[in-house]
XYZ file of C-alpha atoms in Angstrom:
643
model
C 0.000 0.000 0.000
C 1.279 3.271 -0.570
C -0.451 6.941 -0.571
C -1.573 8.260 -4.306
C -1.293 11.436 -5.635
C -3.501 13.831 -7.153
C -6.502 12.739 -4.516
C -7.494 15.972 -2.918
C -7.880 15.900 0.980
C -10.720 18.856 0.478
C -12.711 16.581 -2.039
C -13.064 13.909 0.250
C -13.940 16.062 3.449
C -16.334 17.883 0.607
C -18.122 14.581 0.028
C -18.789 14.631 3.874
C -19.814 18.158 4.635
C -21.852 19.097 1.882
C -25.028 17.031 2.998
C -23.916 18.163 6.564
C -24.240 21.551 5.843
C -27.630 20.838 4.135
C -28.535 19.189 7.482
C -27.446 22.099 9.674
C -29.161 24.697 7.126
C -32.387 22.981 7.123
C -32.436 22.417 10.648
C -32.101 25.886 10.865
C -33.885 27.915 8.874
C -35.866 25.857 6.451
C -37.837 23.248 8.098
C -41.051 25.525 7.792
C -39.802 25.976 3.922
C -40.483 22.374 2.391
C -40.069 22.923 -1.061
C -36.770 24.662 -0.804
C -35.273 21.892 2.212
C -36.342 19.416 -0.509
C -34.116 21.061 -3.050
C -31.148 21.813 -1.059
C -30.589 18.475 -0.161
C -30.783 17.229 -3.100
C -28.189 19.781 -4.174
C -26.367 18.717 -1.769
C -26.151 14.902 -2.097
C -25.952 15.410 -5.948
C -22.707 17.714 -5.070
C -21.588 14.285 -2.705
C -22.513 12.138 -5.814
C -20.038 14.575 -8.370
C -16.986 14.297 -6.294
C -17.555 11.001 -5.759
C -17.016 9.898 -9.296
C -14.016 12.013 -9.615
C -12.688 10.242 -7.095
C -13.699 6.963 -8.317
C -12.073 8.134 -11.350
C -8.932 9.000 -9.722
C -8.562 6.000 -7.442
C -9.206 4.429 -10.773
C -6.149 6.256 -12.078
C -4.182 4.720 -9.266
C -5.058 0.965 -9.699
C -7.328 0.976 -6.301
C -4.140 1.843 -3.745
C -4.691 3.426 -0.831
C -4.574 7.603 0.074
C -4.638 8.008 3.696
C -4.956 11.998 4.953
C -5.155 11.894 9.180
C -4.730 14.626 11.711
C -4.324 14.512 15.473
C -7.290 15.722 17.552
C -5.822 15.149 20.795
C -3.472 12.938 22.801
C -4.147 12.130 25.998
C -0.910 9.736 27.166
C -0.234 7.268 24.894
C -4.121 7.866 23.357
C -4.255 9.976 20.249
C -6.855 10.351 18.350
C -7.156 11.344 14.765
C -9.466 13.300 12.215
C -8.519 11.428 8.824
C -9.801 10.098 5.382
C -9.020 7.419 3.580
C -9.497 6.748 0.203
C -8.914 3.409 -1.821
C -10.882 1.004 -4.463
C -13.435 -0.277 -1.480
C -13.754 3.425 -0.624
C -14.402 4.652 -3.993
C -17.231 2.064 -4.473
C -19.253 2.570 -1.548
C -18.656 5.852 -1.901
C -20.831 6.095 -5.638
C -22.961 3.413 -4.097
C -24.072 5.349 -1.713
C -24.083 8.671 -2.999
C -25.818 7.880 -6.086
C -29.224 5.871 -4.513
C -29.110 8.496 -2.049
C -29.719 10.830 -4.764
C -32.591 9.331 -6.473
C -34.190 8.248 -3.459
C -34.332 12.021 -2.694
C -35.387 12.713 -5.884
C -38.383 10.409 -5.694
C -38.884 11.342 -2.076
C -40.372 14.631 -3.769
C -43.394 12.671 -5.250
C -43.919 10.269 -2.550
C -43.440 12.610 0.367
C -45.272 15.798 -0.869
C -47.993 16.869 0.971
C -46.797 15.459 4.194
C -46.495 17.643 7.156
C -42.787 16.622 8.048
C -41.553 17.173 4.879
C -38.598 19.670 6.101
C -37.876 17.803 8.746
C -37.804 14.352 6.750
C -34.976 16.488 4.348
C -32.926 17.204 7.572
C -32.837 13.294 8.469
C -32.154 12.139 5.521
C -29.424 14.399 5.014
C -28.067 13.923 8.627
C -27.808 10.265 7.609
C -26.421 10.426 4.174
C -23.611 12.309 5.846
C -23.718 9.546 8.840
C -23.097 6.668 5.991
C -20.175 8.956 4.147
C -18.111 9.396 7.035
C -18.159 5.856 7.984
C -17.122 4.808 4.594
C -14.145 7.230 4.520
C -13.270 7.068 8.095
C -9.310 6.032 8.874
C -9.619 4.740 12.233
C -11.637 2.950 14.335
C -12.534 5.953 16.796
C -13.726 8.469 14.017
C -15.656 5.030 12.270
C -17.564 4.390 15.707
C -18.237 8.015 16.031
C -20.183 7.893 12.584
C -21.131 4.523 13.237
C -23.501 5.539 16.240
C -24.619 8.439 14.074
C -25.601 5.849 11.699
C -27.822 4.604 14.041
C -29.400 7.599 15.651
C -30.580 8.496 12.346
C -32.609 5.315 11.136
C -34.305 5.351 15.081
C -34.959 9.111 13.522
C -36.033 7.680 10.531
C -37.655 4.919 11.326
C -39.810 6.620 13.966
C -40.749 9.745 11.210
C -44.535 9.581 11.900
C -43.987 8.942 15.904
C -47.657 9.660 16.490
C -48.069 6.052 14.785
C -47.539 3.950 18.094
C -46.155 0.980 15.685
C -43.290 3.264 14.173
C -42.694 4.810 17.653
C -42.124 1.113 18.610
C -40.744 0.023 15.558
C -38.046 2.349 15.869
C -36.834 1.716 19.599
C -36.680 -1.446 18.777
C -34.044 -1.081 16.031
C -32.346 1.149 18.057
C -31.853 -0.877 20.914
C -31.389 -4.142 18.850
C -28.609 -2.163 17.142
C -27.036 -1.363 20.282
C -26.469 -5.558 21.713
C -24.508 -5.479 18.621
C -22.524 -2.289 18.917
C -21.578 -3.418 22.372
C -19.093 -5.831 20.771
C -17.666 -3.283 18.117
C -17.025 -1.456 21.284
C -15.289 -3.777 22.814
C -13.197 -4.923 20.006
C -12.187 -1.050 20.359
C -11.210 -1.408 23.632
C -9.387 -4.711 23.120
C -7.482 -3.770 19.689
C -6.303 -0.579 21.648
C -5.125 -2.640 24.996
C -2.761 -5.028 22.914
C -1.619 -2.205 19.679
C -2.164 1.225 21.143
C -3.496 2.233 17.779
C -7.141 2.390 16.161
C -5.960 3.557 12.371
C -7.173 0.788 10.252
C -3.801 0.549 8.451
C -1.949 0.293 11.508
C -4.557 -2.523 12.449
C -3.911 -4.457 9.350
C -0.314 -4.198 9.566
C -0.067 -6.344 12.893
C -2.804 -8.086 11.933
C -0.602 -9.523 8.833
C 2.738 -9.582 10.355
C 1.751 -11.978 13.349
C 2.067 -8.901 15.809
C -1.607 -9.062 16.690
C -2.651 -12.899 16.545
C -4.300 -15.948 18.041
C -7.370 -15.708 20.418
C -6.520 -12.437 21.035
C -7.321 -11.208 17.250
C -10.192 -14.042 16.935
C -11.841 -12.186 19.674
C -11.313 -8.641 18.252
C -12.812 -10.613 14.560
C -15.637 -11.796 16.975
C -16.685 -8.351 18.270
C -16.073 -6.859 14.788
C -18.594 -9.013 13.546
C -21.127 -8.595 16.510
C -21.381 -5.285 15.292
C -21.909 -6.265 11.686
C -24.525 -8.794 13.352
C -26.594 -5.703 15.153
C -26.559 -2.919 11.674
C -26.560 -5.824 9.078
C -29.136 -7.477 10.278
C -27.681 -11.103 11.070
C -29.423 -13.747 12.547
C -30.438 -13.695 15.364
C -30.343 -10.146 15.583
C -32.134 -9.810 12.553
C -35.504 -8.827 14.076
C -35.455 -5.460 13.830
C -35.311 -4.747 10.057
C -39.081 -5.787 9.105
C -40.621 -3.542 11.632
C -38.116 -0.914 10.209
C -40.949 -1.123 7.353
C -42.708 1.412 9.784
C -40.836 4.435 8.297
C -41.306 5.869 4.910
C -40.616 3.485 1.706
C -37.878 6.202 0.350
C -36.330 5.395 3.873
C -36.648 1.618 3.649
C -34.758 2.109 0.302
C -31.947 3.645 1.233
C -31.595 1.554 4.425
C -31.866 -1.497 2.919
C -29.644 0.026 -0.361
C -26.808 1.892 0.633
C -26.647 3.053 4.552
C -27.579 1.157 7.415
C -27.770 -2.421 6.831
C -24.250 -2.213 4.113
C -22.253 -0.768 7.032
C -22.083 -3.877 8.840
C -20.824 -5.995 5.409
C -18.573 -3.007 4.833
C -16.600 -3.028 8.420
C -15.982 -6.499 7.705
C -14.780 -6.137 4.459
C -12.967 -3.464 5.420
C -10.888 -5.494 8.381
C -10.792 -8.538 5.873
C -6.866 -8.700 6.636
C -8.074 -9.936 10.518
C -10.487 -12.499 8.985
C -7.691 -13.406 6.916
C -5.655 -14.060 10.131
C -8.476 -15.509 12.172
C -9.949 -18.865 10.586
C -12.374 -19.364 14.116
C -13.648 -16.044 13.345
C -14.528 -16.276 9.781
C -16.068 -19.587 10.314
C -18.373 -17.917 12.505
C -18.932 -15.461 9.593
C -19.491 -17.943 6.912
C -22.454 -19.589 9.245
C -24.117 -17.083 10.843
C -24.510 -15.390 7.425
C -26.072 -19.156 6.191
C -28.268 -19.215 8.526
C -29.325 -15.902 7.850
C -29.368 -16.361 4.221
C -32.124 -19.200 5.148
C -33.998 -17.758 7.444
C -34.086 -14.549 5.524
C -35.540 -15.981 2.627
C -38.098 -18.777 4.123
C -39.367 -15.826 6.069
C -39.896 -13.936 2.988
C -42.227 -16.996 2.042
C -45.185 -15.942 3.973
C -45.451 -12.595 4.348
C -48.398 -11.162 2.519
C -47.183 -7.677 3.139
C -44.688 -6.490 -0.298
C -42.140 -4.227 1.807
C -41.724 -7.052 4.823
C -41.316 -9.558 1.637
C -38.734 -6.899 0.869
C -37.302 -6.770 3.939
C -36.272 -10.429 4.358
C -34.735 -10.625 0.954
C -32.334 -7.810 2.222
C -31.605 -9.843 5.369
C -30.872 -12.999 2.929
C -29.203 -11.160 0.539
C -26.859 -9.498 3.660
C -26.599 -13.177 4.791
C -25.160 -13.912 1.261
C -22.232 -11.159 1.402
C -21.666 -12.657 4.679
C -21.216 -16.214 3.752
C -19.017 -15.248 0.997
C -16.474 -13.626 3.373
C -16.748 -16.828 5.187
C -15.536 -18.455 2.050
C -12.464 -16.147 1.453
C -14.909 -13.945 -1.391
C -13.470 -10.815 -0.249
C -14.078 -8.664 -3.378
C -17.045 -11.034 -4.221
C -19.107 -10.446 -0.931
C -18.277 -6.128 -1.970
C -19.720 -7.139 -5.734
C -22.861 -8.112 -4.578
C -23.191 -5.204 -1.843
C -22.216 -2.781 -5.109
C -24.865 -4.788 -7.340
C -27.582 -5.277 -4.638
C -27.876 -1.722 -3.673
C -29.358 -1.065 -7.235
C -31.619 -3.711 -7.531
C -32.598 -3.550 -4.196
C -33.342 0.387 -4.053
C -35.469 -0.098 -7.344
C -37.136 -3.064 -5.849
C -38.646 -0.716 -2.739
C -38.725 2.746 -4.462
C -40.864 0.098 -7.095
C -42.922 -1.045 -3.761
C -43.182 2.484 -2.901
C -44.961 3.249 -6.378
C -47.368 0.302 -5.941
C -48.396 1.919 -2.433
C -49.095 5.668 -3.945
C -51.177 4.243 -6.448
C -52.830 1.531 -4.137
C -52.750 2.990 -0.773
C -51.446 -0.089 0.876
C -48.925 -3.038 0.778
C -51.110 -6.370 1.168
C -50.647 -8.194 -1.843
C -53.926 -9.974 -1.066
C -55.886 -6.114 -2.189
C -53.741 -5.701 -5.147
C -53.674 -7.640 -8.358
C -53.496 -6.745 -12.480
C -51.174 -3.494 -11.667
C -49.441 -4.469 -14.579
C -51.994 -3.118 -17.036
C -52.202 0.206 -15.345
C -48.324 0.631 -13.937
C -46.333 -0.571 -16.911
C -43.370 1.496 -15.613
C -43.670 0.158 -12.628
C -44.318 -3.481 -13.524
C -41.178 -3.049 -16.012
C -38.815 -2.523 -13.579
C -39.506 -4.135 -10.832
C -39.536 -7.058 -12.852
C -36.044 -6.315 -13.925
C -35.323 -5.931 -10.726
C -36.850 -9.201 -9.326
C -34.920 -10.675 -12.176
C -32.268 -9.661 -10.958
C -32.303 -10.407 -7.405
C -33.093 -14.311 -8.450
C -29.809 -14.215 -10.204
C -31.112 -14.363 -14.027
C -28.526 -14.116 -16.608
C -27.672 -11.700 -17.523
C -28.839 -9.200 -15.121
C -26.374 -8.253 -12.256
C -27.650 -10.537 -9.418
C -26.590 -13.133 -11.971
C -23.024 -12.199 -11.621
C -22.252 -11.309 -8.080
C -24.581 -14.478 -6.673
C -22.908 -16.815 -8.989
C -19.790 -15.986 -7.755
C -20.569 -16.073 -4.093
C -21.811 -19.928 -5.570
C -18.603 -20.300 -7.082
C -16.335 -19.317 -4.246
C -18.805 -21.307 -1.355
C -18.381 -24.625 -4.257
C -14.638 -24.196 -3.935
C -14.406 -23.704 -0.315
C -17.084 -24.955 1.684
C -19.275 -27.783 0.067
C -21.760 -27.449 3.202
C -22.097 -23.737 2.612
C -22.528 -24.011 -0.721
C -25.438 -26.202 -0.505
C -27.353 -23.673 2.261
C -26.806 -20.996 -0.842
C -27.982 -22.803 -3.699
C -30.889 -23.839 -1.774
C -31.751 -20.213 -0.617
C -31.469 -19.306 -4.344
C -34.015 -20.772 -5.070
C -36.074 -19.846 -2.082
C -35.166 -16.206 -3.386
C -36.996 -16.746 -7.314
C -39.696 -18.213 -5.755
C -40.534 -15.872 -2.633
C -39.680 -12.873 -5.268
C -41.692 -13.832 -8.413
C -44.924 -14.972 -5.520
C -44.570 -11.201 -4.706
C -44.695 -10.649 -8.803
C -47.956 -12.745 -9.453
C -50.130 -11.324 -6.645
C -49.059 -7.713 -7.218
C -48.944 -7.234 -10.597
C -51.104 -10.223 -12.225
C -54.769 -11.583 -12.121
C -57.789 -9.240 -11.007
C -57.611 -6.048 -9.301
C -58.710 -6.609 -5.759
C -59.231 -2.615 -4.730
C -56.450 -1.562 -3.036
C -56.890 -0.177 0.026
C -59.815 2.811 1.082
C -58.168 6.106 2.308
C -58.592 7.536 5.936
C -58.595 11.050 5.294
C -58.172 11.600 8.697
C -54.486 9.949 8.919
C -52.701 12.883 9.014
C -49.314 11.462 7.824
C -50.816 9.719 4.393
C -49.352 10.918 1.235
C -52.010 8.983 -1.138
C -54.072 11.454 -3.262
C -55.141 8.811 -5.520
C -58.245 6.598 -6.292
C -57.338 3.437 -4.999
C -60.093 1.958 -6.913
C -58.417 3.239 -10.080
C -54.639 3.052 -9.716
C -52.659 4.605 -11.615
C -49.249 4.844 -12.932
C -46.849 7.239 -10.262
C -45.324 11.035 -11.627
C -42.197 11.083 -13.273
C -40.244 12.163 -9.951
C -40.948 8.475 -9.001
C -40.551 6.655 -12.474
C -37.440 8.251 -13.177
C -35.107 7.285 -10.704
C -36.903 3.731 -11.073
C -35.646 3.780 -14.980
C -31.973 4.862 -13.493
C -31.923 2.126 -11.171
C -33.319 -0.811 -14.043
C -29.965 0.679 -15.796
C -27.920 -0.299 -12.688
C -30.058 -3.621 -12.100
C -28.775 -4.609 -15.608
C -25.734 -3.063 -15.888
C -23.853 -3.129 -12.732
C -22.413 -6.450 -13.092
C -20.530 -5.910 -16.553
C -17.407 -4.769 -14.594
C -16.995 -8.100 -13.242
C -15.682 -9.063 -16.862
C -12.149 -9.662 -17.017
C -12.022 -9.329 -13.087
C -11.808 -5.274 -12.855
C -13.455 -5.109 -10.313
C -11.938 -7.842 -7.792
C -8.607 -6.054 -8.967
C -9.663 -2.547 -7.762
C -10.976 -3.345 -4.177
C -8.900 -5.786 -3.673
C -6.150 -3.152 -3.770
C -7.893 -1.720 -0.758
C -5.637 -4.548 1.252
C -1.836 -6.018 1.463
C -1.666 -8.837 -0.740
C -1.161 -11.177 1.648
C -4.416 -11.272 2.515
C -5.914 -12.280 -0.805
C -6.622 -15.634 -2.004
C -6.418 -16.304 -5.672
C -10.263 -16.172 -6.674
C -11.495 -19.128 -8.572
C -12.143 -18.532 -12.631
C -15.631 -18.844 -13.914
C -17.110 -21.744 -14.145
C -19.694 -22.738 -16.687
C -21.272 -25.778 -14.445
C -21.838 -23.441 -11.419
C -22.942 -20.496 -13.910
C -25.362 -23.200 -15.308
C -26.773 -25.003 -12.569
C -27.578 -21.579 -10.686
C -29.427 -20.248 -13.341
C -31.369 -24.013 -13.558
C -31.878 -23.217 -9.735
C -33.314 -19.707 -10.144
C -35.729 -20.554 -13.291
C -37.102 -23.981 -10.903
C -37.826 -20.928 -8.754
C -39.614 -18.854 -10.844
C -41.555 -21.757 -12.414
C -42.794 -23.190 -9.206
C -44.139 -19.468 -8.586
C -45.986 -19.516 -11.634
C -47.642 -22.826 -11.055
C -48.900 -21.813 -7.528
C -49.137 -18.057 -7.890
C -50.187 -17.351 -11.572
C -52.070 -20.593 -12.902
C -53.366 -21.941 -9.539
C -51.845 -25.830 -10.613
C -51.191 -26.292 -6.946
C -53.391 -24.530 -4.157
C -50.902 -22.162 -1.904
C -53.581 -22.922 0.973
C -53.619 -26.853 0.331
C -49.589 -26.276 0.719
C -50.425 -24.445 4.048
C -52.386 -27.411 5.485
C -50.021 -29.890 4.054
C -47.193 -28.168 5.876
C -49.454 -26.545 8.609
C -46.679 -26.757 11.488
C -43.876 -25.576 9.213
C -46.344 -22.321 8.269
C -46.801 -21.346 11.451
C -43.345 -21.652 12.560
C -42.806 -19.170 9.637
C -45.622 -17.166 10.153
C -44.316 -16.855 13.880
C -40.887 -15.650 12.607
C -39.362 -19.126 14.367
C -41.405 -17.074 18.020
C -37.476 -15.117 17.991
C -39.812 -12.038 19.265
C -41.828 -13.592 21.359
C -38.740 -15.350 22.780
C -37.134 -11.842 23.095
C -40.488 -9.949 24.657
C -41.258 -13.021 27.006
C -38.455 -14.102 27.924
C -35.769 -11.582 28.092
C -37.463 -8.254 28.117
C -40.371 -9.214 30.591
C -38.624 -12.486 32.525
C -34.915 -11.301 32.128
C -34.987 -7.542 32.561
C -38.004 -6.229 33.492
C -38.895 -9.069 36.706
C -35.040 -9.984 37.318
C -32.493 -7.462 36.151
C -34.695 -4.670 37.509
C -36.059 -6.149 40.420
C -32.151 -6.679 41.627
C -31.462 -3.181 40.575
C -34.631 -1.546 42.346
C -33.405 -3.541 45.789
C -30.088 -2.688 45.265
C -31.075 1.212 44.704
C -33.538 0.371 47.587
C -31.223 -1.307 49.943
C -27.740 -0.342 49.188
C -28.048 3.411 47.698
C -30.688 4.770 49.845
C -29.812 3.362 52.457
C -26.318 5.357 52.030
C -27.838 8.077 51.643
C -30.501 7.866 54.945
C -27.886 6.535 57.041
C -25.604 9.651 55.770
C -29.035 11.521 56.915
C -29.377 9.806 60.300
C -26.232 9.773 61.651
C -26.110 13.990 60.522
C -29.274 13.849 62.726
C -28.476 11.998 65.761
C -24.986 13.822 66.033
C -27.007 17.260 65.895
C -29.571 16.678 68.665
C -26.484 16.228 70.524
C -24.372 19.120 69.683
C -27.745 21.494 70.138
C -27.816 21.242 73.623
C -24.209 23.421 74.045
C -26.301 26.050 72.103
C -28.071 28.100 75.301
C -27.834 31.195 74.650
C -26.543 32.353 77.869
C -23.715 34.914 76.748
C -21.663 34.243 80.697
C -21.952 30.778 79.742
C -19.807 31.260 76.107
C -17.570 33.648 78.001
C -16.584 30.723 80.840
C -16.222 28.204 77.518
C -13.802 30.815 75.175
C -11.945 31.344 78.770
C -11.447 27.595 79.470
C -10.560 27.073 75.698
C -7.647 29.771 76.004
C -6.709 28.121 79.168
C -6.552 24.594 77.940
C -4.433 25.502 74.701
C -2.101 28.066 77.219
C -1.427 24.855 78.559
C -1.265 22.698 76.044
C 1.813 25.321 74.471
C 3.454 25.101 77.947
C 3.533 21.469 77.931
C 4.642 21.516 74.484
C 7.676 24.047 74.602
C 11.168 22.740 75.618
C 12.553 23.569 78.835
């Protein structure tokens, strides 16, 4: 690794500060402005979005190697800590990733949003956490990456909780929040335990010992361990996955970019971006490789049974996060960053597509929708392409990142590659279900409006739907281009090349070349997907309820979501915490600290009614005692003195 010229220090703190400022401005002055807070953010993020291809362009220029620009803050002993960027071929992706959904999900925020009485204040959010996202991705060292890494989260519970009134998205938000935190409790204390053995936190630094043997055996397993409980908590990882559906709560444009480019790709991108430890730490990356399996299943047999299109949505991110996972587990380094960089389009189309069904619809139930095709065809179009996509169909640019996570788990892990090819086709079928019921047959009626729902931003005729404005179909045409497009740099291996320059070669393994059997046999996977869809879902061969009663105990394990939440609620939150944990607090507070503090009280008390009684008031009486004080310390002196 070495630092590349001609990457401007200013440009990169630009791409930070510009949606900052729109934050801070909006806060400030605008909020009661709408129109104009709309604009100026999106001014702002489209500014982000500019100097982030330029330097794409220039890290580009340099082959992917690394720029690092860091200042000390302050230094307290052997603690410094640092203000830096750092920019390199994993950078410079997330970077446009994130950056450009950002900026068509504010763009169509302008159709789907208008009318709403938070409009300014939604603006400010979603600029606060654009900003959030960019400083984590340039961060150099761990301190300044946690820093940004809480703001990540403060933002979504923001987010999340936008119409707060709504008791569900009040909850719905604490939840993620606290959820979040379980997780960041182990980042933090991979913090604490990287800086105990190094005394550093710059990444570099980090991947230096790392590599060299400096910082090894259980010691760096554990630090790989709490890395990835963090990653567990914002990426939504089994079995702290249970926040992300009831994320649905907040605004589509939000789920979008949550599920896209922000939140849920932070936790994928810290471990890609400490790959070197994984590298060093085969217990760790074991665990990885798993836990993102099982997520990758779970994810996706959730997905099976909801009837709701955004929580359908919503478990395909956690499988699809699962995915990236497992691939790191399997040494897919610059594979498991492929599919983040090709999932984010198809992904962001998928909701923003959701999002379009909704305005025209007033609701999400699948069940009250039906035949949107006829009357959406903009909307049908590309979320097909986009559901096409997702299941991996050649040659769309799921196809390419997916088959390489197959081709990499084939090589590597025969078990793991078996979990994935089976969730594949869990993925064609949940996706193309959600296809058939929204978009084909009869027209059920959507869903009728309560005008009295202060926070709805329908206008519409739900009994006559109709295609959305072209501040929502637009960015949906950008994204198809992405959906199809995005995975044509993985010819000739460009990509792997440029982010894997983001890391000493010695932590690389030599990727596997493209095979035609895997390439084949996942596509044969994704079609028996898609077909089995259209026999229950579109033609009615097989009876979806007959399958229900067939399997009835398996359905309402799904439909349960496995009873994790009610396992979390009864068990933990009202068993654990709420009638153990607090009880011992409240005695201890009752016993131990107040009792402190009225035995403080008493003992002030008793020694008082005491001392009150030399108080008499008698002036001769003082005179006698200031007399026989003088003549004790006279004394005292005398005794004292030499001879």
């Amino acid at each position: 690794m070495h630092d590349v010229p001609g990457i401007s220090e200013a440009v990169l703190w630009a791409i930070i500060l510009s949606p900052l400022a729109a934050f801070t401005i909006i806060t400030l002055y605008l909020r009661k402005i709408p129109q104009i807070a709309g604009y100026l953010s999106i001014v702002a993020i489209a500014i982000s979005f500019l100097l982030a291809l330029i330097t794409l362009v220039d890290v580009l220029g340099a082959h992917g190697h690394v720029a690092i620009h860091s200042h000390e803050w302050f230094q307290v002993g052997p603690l410094e800590l640092t203000l830096g960027v750092r920019i390199d071929g994993l950078t410079a992706v997330m970077l446009v990733v994130v950056s450009s959904v950002s900026l068509l999900v504010q763009v169509y925020s302008q159709g789907y949003m208008a009318g709403d009485p938070g409009y300014g204040r939604y603006y400010a959010y979603m600029s606060l956490f654009i900003t959030a996202m960019l400083g984590l991705v340039l961060a150099d060292n761990l301190f300044m990456l946690f820093v940004f890494w809480e703001l990540v989260g403060l933002s979504s519970y923001l987010l999340i909780g936008f119409w707060f009134h709504k008791p569900s998205a009040a909850a719905a938000a604490k939840k993620a929040f606290i959820v979040t935190r379980i997780g960041d409790l182990g980042l933090l204390a991979a913090i604490l335990l990287v800086w105990t053995r190094t005394e550093t936190l710059a990444i570099h630094e980090i991947h230096h010992l790392a590599l060299t043997g400096a910082f090894a055996g259980t010691t760096v397993t554990l630090f790989g361990l709490g890395l990835f409980a963090g990653a567990v908590g914002k990426s939504a990882q089994f079995p702290l996955h249970v926040w992300l559906p009831d994320a649905m709560e907040g605004p589509t444009p939000v789920s979008a970019l949550i599920h896209a480019a922000t939140m849920v790709a932070a936790g994928v991108y810290l471990m890609a971006r400490f790959w070197p430890v994984l590298e060093v730490a085969p217990d760790a990356r074991e665990v990885v490789g798993w836990i993102g399996a099982a997520t990758v299943v779970v994810g996706a047999s959730l997905a099976l049974v909801q009837t709701d299109l955004k929580r359908v949505l919503a478990y395909s991110t956690i499988s699809q996060l699962g995915y990236m996972m497992l691939a790191l587990g399997v040494f897919g380094y610059a594979v498991a960053v492929f599919h983040l960089f090709t999932h984010a389009f198809f992904k962001a189309l998928l909701f923003l597509g959701s999002g379009s069904v909704n305005h025209a619809t007033n609701t999400f139930d699948m069940r009250r929708m039906g035949g949107l095709r006829k009357v959406m065809p903009i909307t049908f179009g590309t979320f097909l392409i986009g559901t096409l996509s997702l299941a991996g169909v050649f040659p769309l640019a799921g196809f390419w990142s997916k088959d390489e996570i197959l081709l990499e788990a084939w090589v590597n892990n025969r078990g793991l590659y078996t979990v994935a090819a089976i969730a594949s086709f869990m993925t064609a079928l949940y996706m193309f279900r959600a296809v058939f019921m929204t978009f084909f047959g009869e027209y059920k009626g959507g869903e009728p409006v309560d005008r009295e729902d202060e926070d709805s931003h329908f206008h519409g005729d739900p009994a006559h739907p109709h295609e959305s404005s072209w501040v929502m179909t637009v960015p949906l045409l950008i994204l198809t281009a992405g959906a199809i497009a995005a995975g044509w740099w993985a010819w000739g291996k460009e990509f792997h090349h440029f982010v894997e320059a983001a890391v000493p070669a010695e932590a690389l393994h030599k990727a596997p070349e493209f095979s035609y059997g895997i390439a084949i046999t996942s596509s044969i996977i994704a079609l028996a997907g898609i077909a089995t869809a259209w026999a229950i879902y579109h033609k009615r061969l097989v009876s979806s309820e007959e399958i229900r009663k067939t399997a009835l105990p398996i359905a309402l394990l799904l439909e349960h979501k496995f009873f994790l939440d009610d396992l979390y609620e009864r068990v933990f939150t009202i068993r654990v915490f709420q009638r153990g944990w607090n009880r011992l607090v409240e005695r201890f507070d009752m016993l131990a600290v107040d009792g402190a503090v009225n035995g403080i009280g008493w003992v002030g008390t008793q020694s008082s009614r005491v001392v009150r009684h030399a108080q008499t008031g008698q002036l001769q009486l003082y005179g006698v005692g200031i007399a026989a004080g003088v003549f004790i310390v006279a004394i005292i002196v005398f005794i004292a003195s030499p001879l």
